[in-house]
Amino acid sequence: MESQVLLDLKDVNKVFGQNHVLKNINLQIERGKFITFLGPSGCGKTTLLRSIAGFYTVDQGEVWIDGKVVNDLPPYKRGTPMVFQEYALFPHMTVFDNVAYGLDIKKRPEAEVQQRVKAALAQVKLTGLEERYPHEMSGGQQQRVAMARALVMNSPIILLDEPLSNLDAKLREEVRVELRGIQQELGLTVIYVTHDQLEALSMSDYIVVFNKGKIDQYGTPHEIYYKPRTRYVADFIGTTNFIDGVVERQEGNMATVAYGKGRKATIPTDGLWSTGEKIILSVRPESLRMNPPEAYDFYMKGKVQSSMFLGEKERYFILDDEGKEWIVDAYDIGHISYEGEVTFAATADKIHMMKAEEN
Ligand SMILES: Nc1ncnc2c1ncn2[C@@H]1O[C@H](COP(=O)(O)OP(=O)(O)OP(=O)(O)O)[C@@H](O)[C@H]1O
Ligand SMILES: [Mg+2]
């Protein structure tokens, strides 16, 4: 049976001069998945993508594609076309010729080129626009031409480096949906680079979160959001509140932790914790309830410092009675607004525990 693993990175390292940019990258990517590389500027996303495509050779480790080590293969023999941020269409060539370019280089017969280019353009819904030039098309259409260029090569993996960053917000969202649609319809394996968290959460089967040249976490969007492995991941993906704590005991998958000044909560966890272990709790602003009528396991008291109207929610900045700042989001509140002394609380299942030492 064909292995499900299409791309296998083993201990990949890349160094530029004194700059150790990729540090022991280990990653397995399955066929037919949409994978996003996410991380701040300079963390090594493009470097890893270029190392997979063959534009850089790695200094240590192995890059396996489809069961073969490709370390010594040039880009055109790896079958991993890359769509760059600026999507690099040839301005003086028609859409047809842009898409046909890779096949022409390979000197495929004319009839085959015709047929494959037509099929690729149909896949990205650009049939009928073959004779247009790039400047006669919208940014989103140009993006689709770039995709067709990759598709026409029948490549096992398509690498996209921030392909939507030139588009305005609304079009970006549209092309995002289209791109994900094409990937799912055709069962493509796509690696997509972005530093936009929402883009990563909304498009991906799996997200790889990079932290200074290392992988901090590899998981589904839900895992990354609700079960961040490190403080860095929790902080990078959306907004959250952190509070230090200590494990008192664990019984099965419930851990009792002490936090703040003498507060305690019993929290569900799938980790294994030892008594006295230092931890960090993370609670998302949307998981906290303002002035809840019923008793909650995890609660705080504080004073509203300021608030911000964000349309679907009001965001409150609160100083608790121990001097710590919190962010609490209140949804669907109509005309209610909170001022002065408040309590805020979360159910225990909304609280996530992380090791303090990993952070
Ligand atoms: N060809 C190169 N020569 C020397 N240093 C490089 C080269 N390419 C990248 N770097 C360095 O490697 C580090 C990672 O760069 P990289 O382009 O991979 O980051 P990135 O995560 O893609 O960032 P961005 O989100 O800004 O695109 C940076 O410190 C960068 O300066
Ligand atoms: Mg980059």
mmCIF file of C-alpha atoms and ligand atoms in Angstrom:
data_model
loop_
_atom_site.group_PDB
_atom_site.id
_atom_site.type_symbol
_atom_site.label_atom_id
_atom_site.label_comp_id
_atom_site.label_asym_id
_atom_site.label_seq_id
_atom_site.Cartn_x
_atom_site.Cartn_y
_atom_site.Cartn_z
ATOM 1 C CA MET A 1 0.000 0.000 0.000
ATOM 2 C CA GLU A 2 1.110 3.514 -0.743
ATOM 3 C CA SER A 3 2.414 5.189 2.385
ATOM 4 C CA GLN A 4 0.248 7.991 3.714
ATOM 5 C CA VAL A 5 3.348 10.020 4.538
ATOM 6 C CA LEU A 6 4.287 12.169 1.559
ATOM 7 C CA LEU A 7 6.841 14.508 3.060
ATOM 8 C CA ASP A 8 9.181 13.434 5.831
ATOM 9 C CA LEU A 9 11.662 15.873 7.337
ATOM 10 C CA LYS A 10 14.300 14.257 9.536
ATOM 11 C CA ASP A 11 16.437 16.442 11.788
ATOM 12 C CA VAL A 12 16.616 19.210 9.214
ATOM 13 C CA ASN A 13 19.070 22.020 10.017
ATOM 14 C CA LYS A 14 19.883 25.130 8.022
ATOM 15 C CA VAL A 15 22.530 27.672 8.900
ATOM 16 C CA PHE A 16 23.239 31.028 7.230
ATOM 17 C CA GLY A 17 26.659 32.160 8.457
ATOM 18 C CA GLN A 18 26.266 32.585 12.235
ATOM 19 C CA ASN A 19 22.499 32.323 11.991
ATOM 20 C CA HIS A 20 21.140 28.845 12.866
ATOM 21 C CA VAL A 21 17.795 29.299 11.128
ATOM 22 C CA LEU A 22 16.273 25.788 11.180
ATOM 23 C CA LYS A 23 16.925 23.681 14.269
ATOM 24 C CA ASN A 24 16.275 19.945 14.133
ATOM 25 C CA ILE A 25 13.031 20.078 12.212
ATOM 26 C CA ASN A 26 11.187 16.755 12.369
ATOM 27 C CA LEU A 27 7.868 16.654 10.578
ATOM 28 C CA GLN A 28 5.733 14.146 8.707
ATOM 29 C CA ILE A 29 3.058 15.334 6.316
ATOM 30 C CA GLU A 30 0.309 13.083 4.995
ATOM 31 C CA ARG A 31 -1.084 13.017 1.488
ATOM 32 C CA GLY A 32 -4.110 15.142 0.702
ATOM 33 C CA LYS A 33 -3.794 17.469 3.684
ATOM 34 C CA PHE A 34 -3.661 21.228 3.917
ATOM 35 C CA ILE A 35 -0.768 22.105 6.208
ATOM 36 C CA THR A 36 0.022 25.620 7.365
ATOM 37 C CA PHE A 37 3.399 26.866 8.537
ATOM 38 C CA LEU A 38 2.644 29.612 11.022
ATOM 39 C CA GLY A 39 4.974 31.907 12.900
ATOM 40 C CA PRO A 40 6.222 35.474 13.188
ATOM 41 C CA SER A 41 8.527 37.150 10.709
ATOM 42 C CA GLY A 42 12.011 35.667 10.624
ATOM 43 C CA CYS A 43 11.166 32.341 12.326
ATOM 44 C CA GLY A 44 12.254 30.311 9.273
ATOM 45 C CA LYS A 45 9.038 29.521 7.383
ATOM 46 C CA THR A 46 10.271 30.532 3.948
ATOM 47 C CA THR A 47 13.641 28.915 4.586
ATOM 48 C CA LEU A 48 11.988 25.586 5.321
ATOM 49 C CA LEU A 49 9.700 25.870 2.298
ATOM 50 C CA ARG A 50 12.673 26.637 0.063
ATOM 51 C CA SER A 51 14.574 23.723 1.577
ATOM 52 C CA ILE A 52 11.688 21.397 0.706
ATOM 53 C CA ALA A 53 11.462 22.804 -2.827
ATOM 54 C CA GLY A 54 15.207 22.503 -3.316
ATOM 55 C CA PHE A 55 16.128 26.178 -3.627
ATOM 56 C CA TYR A 56 18.263 25.695 -0.500
ATOM 57 C CA THR A 57 20.247 22.620 0.429
ATOM 58 C CA VAL A 58 20.011 21.686 4.079
ATOM 59 C CA ASP A 59 23.164 21.589 6.203
ATOM 60 C CA GLN A 60 22.096 18.556 8.172
ATOM 61 C CA GLY A 61 19.236 16.077 8.088
ATOM 62 C CA GLU A 62 17.138 14.557 5.338
ATOM 63 C CA VAL A 63 14.227 15.658 3.188
ATOM 64 C CA TRP A 64 12.120 12.702 1.996
ATOM 65 C CA ILE A 65 9.438 13.134 -0.646
ATOM 66 C CA ASP A 66 7.290 10.175 -1.606
ATOM 67 C CA GLY A 67 9.687 7.639 -0.089
ATOM 68 C CA LYS A 68 12.885 9.058 -1.579
ATOM 69 C CA VAL A 69 15.644 11.237 -0.137
ATOM 70 C CA VAL A 70 15.758 14.369 -2.281
ATOM 71 C CA ASN A 71 18.594 16.255 -0.555
ATOM 72 C CA ASP A 72 20.731 16.239 -3.687
ATOM 73 C CA LEU A 73 17.974 16.859 -6.237
ATOM 74 C CA PRO A 74 17.521 20.296 -7.856
ATOM 75 C CA PRO A 75 14.084 21.974 -7.617
ATOM 76 C CA TYR A 76 12.823 20.844 -11.030
ATOM 77 C CA LYS A 77 13.423 17.196 -10.146
ATOM 78 C CA ARG A 78 11.601 17.381 -6.815
ATOM 79 C CA GLY A 79 8.138 18.014 -8.251
ATOM 80 C CA THR A 80 7.339 20.605 -5.622
ATOM 81 C CA PRO A 81 6.272 23.787 -7.389
ATOM 82 C CA MET A 82 6.281 26.857 -5.226
ATOM 83 C CA VAL A 83 3.920 29.794 -5.532
ATOM 84 C CA PHE A 84 5.658 32.856 -4.176
ATOM 85 C CA GLN A 85 4.209 35.775 -2.319
ATOM 86 C CA GLU A 86 4.387 37.911 -5.447
ATOM 87 C CA TYR A 87 3.067 34.974 -7.522
ATOM 88 C CA ALA A 88 5.553 35.746 -10.266
ATOM 89 C CA LEU A 89 3.469 35.458 -13.416
ATOM 90 C CA PHE A 90 5.249 36.492 -16.602
ATOM 91 C CA PRO A 91 3.641 39.860 -17.457
ATOM 92 C CA HIS A 92 4.296 39.603 -21.200
ATOM 93 C CA MET A 93 2.710 36.156 -21.533
ATOM 94 C CA THR A 94 -0.961 35.213 -21.772
ATOM 95 C CA VAL A 95 -2.650 33.131 -19.097
ATOM 96 C CA PHE A 96 -2.339 30.089 -21.340
ATOM 97 C CA ASP A 97 1.386 30.577 -21.889
ATOM 98 C CA ASN A 98 1.989 31.269 -18.211
ATOM 99 C CA VAL A 99 0.373 27.978 -17.284
ATOM 100 C CA ALA A 100 2.031 26.089 -20.155
ATOM 101 C CA TYR A 101 5.501 27.352 -19.216
ATOM 102 C CA GLY A 102 6.599 24.397 -17.082
ATOM 103 C CA LEU A 103 5.411 21.891 -19.698
ATOM 104 C CA ASP A 104 7.146 23.794 -22.515
ATOM 105 C CA ILE A 105 10.410 23.667 -20.583
ATOM 106 C CA LYS A 106 9.965 19.909 -20.337
ATOM 107 C CA LYS A 107 9.306 19.856 -24.094
ATOM 108 C CA ARG A 108 5.983 18.034 -23.823
ATOM 109 C CA PRO A 109 4.148 17.484 -27.137
ATOM 110 C CA GLU A 110 1.821 20.313 -28.225
ATOM 111 C CA ALA A 111 -1.392 18.274 -27.952
ATOM 112 C CA GLU A 112 -0.577 17.217 -24.417
ATOM 113 C CA VAL A 113 0.238 20.816 -23.426
ATOM 114 C CA GLN A 114 -3.120 22.004 -24.826
ATOM 115 C CA GLN A 115 -5.022 19.355 -22.970
ATOM 116 C CA ARG A 116 -3.226 19.720 -19.614
ATOM 117 C CA VAL A 117 -3.354 23.526 -19.562
ATOM 118 C CA LYS A 118 -7.082 23.468 -20.372
ATOM 119 C CA ALA A 119 -7.685 20.979 -17.579
ATOM 120 C CA ALA A 120 -5.669 23.009 -15.056
ATOM 121 C CA LEU A 121 -7.485 26.230 -15.970
ATOM 122 C CA ALA A 122 -10.819 24.452 -15.623
ATOM 123 C CA GLN A 123 -9.818 23.260 -12.154
ATOM 124 C CA VAL A 124 -9.269 26.820 -10.988
ATOM 125 C CA LYS A 125 -12.351 28.068 -12.894
ATOM 126 C CA LEU A 126 -10.544 30.257 -15.413
ATOM 127 C CA THR A 127 -11.804 28.615 -18.588
ATOM 128 C CA GLY A 128 -12.295 31.246 -21.272
ATOM 129 C CA LEU A 129 -9.612 33.615 -19.973
ATOM 130 C CA GLU A 130 -6.709 31.845 -21.744
ATOM 131 C CA GLU A 131 -5.791 34.813 -23.928
ATOM 132 C CA ARG A 132 -5.786 37.479 -21.202
ATOM 133 C CA TYR A 133 -2.616 38.997 -19.839
ATOM 134 C CA PRO A 134 -1.915 39.170 -16.094
ATOM 135 C CA HIS A 135 -2.541 42.949 -15.953
ATOM 136 C CA GLU A 136 -6.046 42.347 -17.358
ATOM 137 C CA MET A 137 -7.017 40.209 -14.362
ATOM 138 C CA SER A 138 -7.888 40.814 -10.723
ATOM 139 C CA GLY A 139 -5.457 39.884 -7.957
ATOM 140 C CA GLY A 140 -7.568 36.847 -7.094
ATOM 141 C CA GLN A 141 -7.614 35.653 -10.705
ATOM 142 C CA GLN A 142 -3.854 36.094 -10.978
ATOM 143 C CA GLN A 143 -3.539 34.025 -7.837
ATOM 144 C CA ARG A 144 -5.552 31.266 -9.491
ATOM 145 C CA VAL A 145 -3.331 31.382 -12.560
ATOM 146 C CA ALA A 146 -0.396 30.833 -10.236
ATOM 147 C CA MET A 147 -2.212 27.837 -8.738
ATOM 148 C CA ALA A 148 -2.927 26.464 -12.228
ATOM 149 C CA ARG A 149 0.782 26.692 -13.013
ATOM 150 C CA ALA A 150 1.467 24.447 -10.067
ATOM 151 C CA LEU A 151 -1.471 22.117 -10.798
ATOM 152 C CA VAL A 152 -0.524 21.547 -14.437
ATOM 153 C CA MET A 153 2.690 19.845 -13.372
ATOM 154 C CA ASN A 154 0.740 17.126 -11.503
ATOM 155 C CA SER A 155 3.044 17.636 -8.563
ATOM 156 C CA PRO A 156 2.687 15.684 -5.371
ATOM 157 C CA ILE A 157 2.989 18.801 -3.175
ATOM 158 C CA ILE A 158 2.209 22.426 -3.806
ATOM 159 C CA LEU A 159 4.085 24.972 -1.715
ATOM 160 C CA LEU A 160 2.475 28.371 -1.224
ATOM 161 C CA ASP A 161 4.418 31.166 0.457
ATOM 162 C CA GLU A 162 2.017 33.836 1.739
ATOM 163 C CA PRO A 163 0.218 33.839 -1.613
ATOM 164 C CA LEU A 164 -2.629 36.063 -0.459
ATOM 165 C CA SER A 165 -0.682 38.839 1.180
ATOM 166 C CA ASN A 166 -1.051 41.187 -1.809
ATOM 167 C CA LEU A 167 -4.836 40.995 -1.806
ATOM 168 C CA ASP A 168 -7.229 43.260 0.078
ATOM 169 C CA ALA A 169 -9.032 41.814 3.102
ATOM 170 C CA LYS A 170 -12.304 40.882 1.408
ATOM 171 C CA LEU A 171 -10.760 39.296 -1.663
ATOM 172 C CA ARG A 172 -8.288 37.503 0.572
ATOM 173 C CA GLU A 173 -11.155 35.823 2.362
ATOM 174 C CA GLU A 174 -12.774 34.804 -0.935
ATOM 175 C CA VAL A 175 -9.592 33.386 -2.417
ATOM 176 C CA ARG A 176 -8.932 31.585 0.891
ATOM 177 C CA VAL A 177 -12.243 29.746 0.572
ATOM 178 C CA GLU A 178 -11.593 28.968 -3.110
ATOM 179 C CA LEU A 179 -8.104 27.696 -2.465
ATOM 180 C CA ARG A 180 -9.281 25.393 0.317
ATOM 181 C CA GLY A 181 -12.116 24.232 -1.967
ATOM 182 C CA ILE A 182 -9.733 23.353 -4.813
ATOM 183 C CA GLN A 183 -7.375 21.563 -2.421
ATOM 184 C CA GLN A 184 -10.191 19.426 -0.984
ATOM 185 C CA GLU A 185 -11.874 18.736 -4.310
ATOM 186 C CA LEU A 186 -8.653 17.542 -5.923
ATOM 187 C CA GLY A 187 -7.191 15.924 -2.813
ATOM 188 C CA LEU A 188 -4.004 17.983 -3.134
ATOM 189 C CA THR A 189 -1.250 18.130 -0.567
ATOM 190 C CA VAL A 190 -0.603 21.785 0.133
ATOM 191 C CA ILE A 191 1.882 23.488 2.407
ATOM 192 C CA TYR A 192 0.842 27.045 3.000
ATOM 193 C CA VAL A 193 2.934 29.684 4.746
ATOM 194 C CA THR A 194 1.331 32.524 6.632
ATOM 195 C CA HIS A 195 1.777 34.660 9.702
ATOM 196 C CA ASP A 196 -1.956 35.269 9.897
ATOM 197 C CA GLN A 197 -3.475 33.187 12.705
ATOM 198 C CA LEU A 198 -7.040 33.404 11.438
ATOM 199 C CA GLU A 199 -5.969 32.266 8.005
ATOM 200 C CA ALA A 200 -4.193 29.292 9.560
ATOM 201 C CA LEU A 201 -7.120 28.356 11.800
ATOM 202 C CA SER A 202 -9.721 28.618 9.062
ATOM 203 C CA MET A 203 -7.944 26.798 6.220
ATOM 204 C CA SER A 204 -5.793 24.045 7.656
ATOM 205 C CA ASP A 205 -6.045 20.386 8.442
ATOM 206 C CA TYR A 206 -2.886 20.818 10.503
ATOM 207 C CA ILE A 207 -0.898 23.808 11.678
ATOM 208 C CA VAL A 208 2.829 23.834 12.383
ATOM 209 C CA VAL A 209 3.732 26.624 14.809
ATOM 210 C CA PHE A 210 7.317 27.826 14.496
ATOM 211 C CA ASN A 211 9.251 29.505 17.263
ATOM 212 C CA LYS A 212 12.697 30.782 16.273
ATOM 213 C CA GLY A 213 13.530 27.976 13.874
ATOM 214 C CA LYS A 214 11.974 25.217 15.957
ATOM 215 C CA ILE A 215 8.573 23.568 15.836
ATOM 216 C CA ASP A 216 6.695 24.349 19.028
ATOM 217 C CA GLN A 217 3.566 22.444 18.073
ATOM 218 C CA TYR A 218 2.058 20.422 15.255
ATOM 219 C CA GLY A 219 -1.663 19.870 15.533
ATOM 220 C CA THR A 220 -5.158 20.487 14.249
ATOM 221 C CA PRO A 221 -6.500 24.039 14.483
ATOM 222 C CA HIS A 222 -8.614 23.005 17.484
ATOM 223 C CA GLU A 223 -5.645 21.460 19.284
ATOM 224 C CA ILE A 224 -3.479 24.504 18.642
ATOM 225 C CA TYR A 225 -6.187 26.855 19.862
ATOM 226 C CA TYR A 226 -7.568 24.943 22.830
ATOM 227 C CA LYS A 227 -4.569 22.851 23.834
ATOM 228 C CA PRO A 228 -1.475 24.925 23.110
ATOM 229 C CA ARG A 229 1.604 23.052 24.190
ATOM 230 C CA THR A 230 3.520 26.146 25.236
ATOM 231 C CA ARG A 231 2.874 29.647 26.425
ATOM 232 C CA TYR A 232 4.358 30.894 23.152
ATOM 233 C CA VAL A 233 1.755 29.012 21.083
ATOM 234 C CA ALA A 234 -1.129 30.131 23.317
ATOM 235 C CA ASP A 235 0.024 33.715 23.037
ATOM 236 C CA PHE A 236 0.636 33.618 19.298
ATOM 237 C CA ILE A 237 -2.773 32.154 18.475
ATOM 238 C CA GLY A 238 -5.312 34.697 19.587
ATOM 239 C CA THR A 239 -5.583 36.407 22.944
ATOM 240 C CA THR A 240 -5.407 34.646 26.267
ATOM 241 C CA ASN A 241 -4.976 35.176 30.010
ATOM 242 C CA PHE A 242 -2.148 33.395 31.804
ATOM 243 C CA ILE A 243 -1.862 32.690 35.476
ATOM 244 C CA ASP A 244 0.872 30.820 37.312
ATOM 245 C CA GLY A 245 -0.048 27.852 39.437
ATOM 246 C CA VAL A 246 1.209 24.769 41.245
ATOM 247 C CA VAL A 247 -0.182 21.239 40.998
ATOM 248 C CA GLU A 248 -1.465 19.955 44.332
ATOM 249 C CA ARG A 249 -2.566 16.510 43.229
ATOM 250 C CA GLN A 250 -3.940 14.563 40.317
ATOM 251 C CA GLU A 251 -6.632 11.914 40.381
ATOM 252 C CA GLY A 252 -7.195 10.269 37.024
ATOM 253 C CA ASN A 253 -7.694 13.046 34.529
ATOM 254 C CA MET A 254 -8.542 15.704 37.097
ATOM 255 C CA ALA A 255 -5.804 17.896 38.553
ATOM 256 C CA THR A 256 -6.218 20.215 41.501
ATOM 257 C CA VAL A 257 -4.092 23.320 41.186
ATOM 258 C CA ALA A 258 -3.406 26.261 43.457
ATOM 259 C CA TYR A 259 -3.210 29.628 41.728
ATOM 260 C CA GLY A 260 -3.167 33.269 42.709
ATOM 261 C CA LYS A 261 -3.299 33.964 46.437
ATOM 262 C CA GLY A 262 -4.849 30.870 47.967
ATOM 263 C CA ARG A 263 -7.254 30.012 45.151
ATOM 264 C CA LYS A 264 -7.806 26.450 43.954
ATOM 265 C CA ALA A 265 -9.478 24.770 41.023
ATOM 266 C CA THR A 266 -9.883 21.191 39.829
ATOM 267 C CA ILE A 267 -9.251 21.008 36.104
ATOM 268 C CA PRO A 268 -9.627 18.223 33.548
ATOM 269 C CA THR A 269 -6.325 17.376 31.901
ATOM 270 C CA ASP A 270 -4.882 14.701 29.639
ATOM 271 C CA GLY A 271 -1.366 15.287 30.944
ATOM 272 C CA LEU A 272 0.466 13.590 33.816
ATOM 273 C CA TRP A 273 1.387 15.991 36.600
ATOM 274 C CA SER A 274 3.374 15.620 39.783
ATOM 275 C CA THR A 275 2.629 17.275 43.082
ATOM 276 C CA GLY A 276 4.439 20.590 43.418
ATOM 277 C CA GLU A 277 4.964 20.965 39.661
ATOM 278 C CA LYS A 278 4.852 24.554 38.422
ATOM 279 C CA ILE A 279 2.330 25.185 35.699
ATOM 280 C CA ILE A 280 0.730 27.957 33.716
ATOM 281 C CA LEU A 281 -3.022 28.155 33.251
ATOM 282 C CA SER A 282 -4.409 29.704 30.108
ATOM 283 C CA VAL A 283 -7.996 30.984 29.860
ATOM 284 C CA ARG A 284 -9.307 32.635 26.716
ATOM 285 C CA PRO A 285 -11.219 35.939 27.095
ATOM 286 C CA GLU A 286 -14.298 34.379 25.475
ATOM 287 C CA SER A 287 -14.312 31.551 28.026
ATOM 288 C CA LEU A 288 -14.789 33.897 30.980
ATOM 289 C CA ARG A 289 -18.285 34.984 32.087
ATOM 290 C CA MET A 290 -18.943 38.339 33.699
ATOM 291 C CA ASN A 291 -20.884 38.368 36.987
ATOM 292 C CA PRO A 292 -22.054 34.774 36.601
ATOM 293 C CA PRO A 293 -25.119 33.989 38.694
ATOM 294 C CA GLU A 294 -24.026 30.458 39.523
ATOM 295 C CA ALA A 295 -20.889 29.255 41.323
ATOM 296 C CA TYR A 296 -17.929 28.410 39.105
ATOM 297 C CA ASP A 297 -14.851 26.399 39.948
ATOM 298 C CA PHE A 298 -12.501 29.054 38.529
ATOM 299 C CA TYR A 299 -13.368 32.592 39.473
ATOM 300 C CA MET A 300 -11.777 35.984 40.130
ATOM 301 C CA LYS A 301 -12.908 39.328 41.438
ATOM 302 C CA GLY A 302 -11.769 42.636 40.069
ATOM 303 C CA LYS A 303 -12.463 46.129 38.898
ATOM 304 C CA VAL A 304 -13.155 47.147 35.307
ATOM 305 C CA GLN A 305 -10.398 49.489 34.121
ATOM 306 C CA SER A 306 -11.574 50.073 30.577
ATOM 307 C CA SER A 307 -13.527 48.473 27.771
ATOM 308 C CA MET A 308 -13.543 48.352 24.023
ATOM 309 C CA PHE A 309 -16.495 47.790 21.678
ATOM 310 C CA LEU A 310 -15.594 45.231 19.001
ATOM 311 C CA GLY A 311 -18.949 44.689 17.296
ATOM 312 C CA GLU A 312 -19.929 41.162 18.240
ATOM 313 C CA LYS A 313 -18.395 41.554 21.671
ATOM 314 C CA GLU A 314 -17.320 44.051 24.291
ATOM 315 C CA ARG A 315 -13.774 43.522 25.540
ATOM 316 C CA TYR A 316 -13.132 44.383 29.195
ATOM 317 C CA PHE A 317 -9.768 45.058 30.814
ATOM 318 C CA ILE A 318 -9.986 44.159 34.467
ATOM 319 C CA LEU A 319 -7.583 44.461 37.380
ATOM 320 C CA ASP A 320 -8.175 41.610 39.814
ATOM 321 C CA ASP A 321 -8.017 41.907 43.602
ATOM 322 C CA GLU A 322 -4.451 40.555 43.490
ATOM 323 C CA GLY A 323 -3.204 43.216 41.071
ATOM 324 C CA LYS A 324 -3.207 41.140 37.890
ATOM 325 C CA GLU A 325 -4.713 42.280 34.586
ATOM 326 C CA TRP A 326 -7.309 40.193 32.739
ATOM 327 C CA ILE A 327 -9.089 40.397 29.430
ATOM 328 C CA VAL A 328 -12.715 39.270 29.425
ATOM 329 C CA ASP A 329 -15.014 39.275 26.386
ATOM 330 C CA ALA A 330 -18.755 39.687 26.821
ATOM 331 C CA TYR A 331 -20.966 38.611 23.914
ATOM 332 C CA ASP A 332 -24.499 39.458 22.920
ATOM 333 C CA ILE A 333 -24.989 41.763 25.863
ATOM 334 C CA GLY A 334 -27.377 44.283 24.309
ATOM 335 C CA HIS A 335 -27.336 47.454 26.363
ATOM 336 C CA ILE A 336 -25.662 45.997 29.462
ATOM 337 C CA SER A 337 -22.260 47.337 30.236
ATOM 338 C CA TYR A 338 -20.145 46.402 33.185
ATOM 339 C CA GLU A 339 -18.446 48.918 35.431
ATOM 340 C CA GLY A 340 -16.684 48.934 38.779
ATOM 341 C CA GLU A 341 -16.509 45.733 40.837
ATOM 342 C CA VAL A 342 -17.178 42.536 38.916
ATOM 343 C CA THR A 343 -16.628 38.836 39.245
ATOM 344 C CA PHE A 344 -15.598 36.729 36.278
ATOM 345 C CA ALA A 345 -15.366 33.006 36.005
ATOM 346 C CA ALA A 346 -14.878 30.014 33.738
ATOM 347 C CA THR A 347 -15.931 26.397 33.869
ATOM 348 C CA ALA A 348 -12.953 24.140 34.575
ATOM 349 C CA ASP A 349 -13.050 22.515 31.133
ATOM 350 C CA LYS A 350 -12.180 25.886 29.552
ATOM 351 C CA ILE A 351 -8.922 26.132 31.464
ATOM 352 C CA HIS A 352 -5.818 24.741 29.890
ATOM 353 C CA MET A 353 -2.745 23.633 31.838
ATOM 354 C CA MET A 354 0.793 23.904 30.459
ATOM 355 C CA LYS A 355 4.172 23.055 31.896
ATOM 356 C CA ALA A 356 5.924 26.175 33.170
ATOM 357 C CA GLU A 357 9.395 24.895 32.230
ATOM 358 C CA GLU A 358 8.654 24.589 28.505
ATOM 359 C CA ASN A 359 7.940 28.277 28.244
HETATM 360 N N1 LIG B 1 19.433 33.609 1.724
HETATM 361 C C1 LIG B 1 19.626 33.968 2.996
HETATM 362 N N2 LIG B 1 20.864 34.336 3.434
HETATM 363 C C2 LIG B 1 21.081 34.684 4.713
HETATM 364 N N3 LIG B 1 20.128 34.705 5.652
HETATM 365 C C3 LIG B 1 18.879 34.374 5.292
HETATM 366 C C4 LIG B 1 18.557 33.982 3.945
HETATM 367 N N4 LIG B 1 17.241 33.697 3.882
HETATM 368 C C5 LIG B 1 16.759 33.914 5.130
HETATM 369 N N5 LIG B 1 17.730 34.301 5.977
HETATM 370 C C6 LIG B 1 17.559 34.573 7.431
HETATM 371 O O1 LIG B 1 16.952 33.447 8.015
HETATM 372 C C7 LIG B 1 15.985 33.828 8.992
HETATM 373 C C8 LIG B 1 14.649 33.238 8.621
HETATM 374 O O2 LIG B 1 14.184 33.839 7.431
HETATM 375 P P1 LIG B 1 12.868 33.361 6.676
HETATM 376 O O3 LIG B 1 12.794 34.110 5.404
HETATM 377 O O4 LIG B 1 12.852 31.884 6.592
HETATM 378 O O5 LIG B 1 11.739 33.852 7.690
HETATM 379 P P2 LIG B 1 10.155 33.803 7.533
HETATM 380 O O6 LIG B 1 9.639 33.019 8.693
HETATM 381 O O7 LIG B 1 9.780 33.366 6.180
HETATM 382 O O8 LIG B 1 9.773 35.350 7.770
HETATM 383 P P3 LIG B 1 8.647 36.266 7.020
HETATM 384 O O9 LIG B 1 7.344 35.994 7.739
HETATM 385 O O10 LIG B 1 9.146 37.648 7.297
HETATM 386 O O11 LIG B 1 8.620 35.927 5.565
HETATM 387 C C9 LIG B 1 16.030 35.334 9.046
HETATM 388 O O12 LIG B 1 16.865 35.698 10.112
HETATM 389 C C10 LIG B 1 16.624 35.720 7.710
HETATM 390 O O13 LIG B 1 17.316 36.938 7.811
HETATM 391 MG MG MG B 2 8.848 34.308 4.551
#
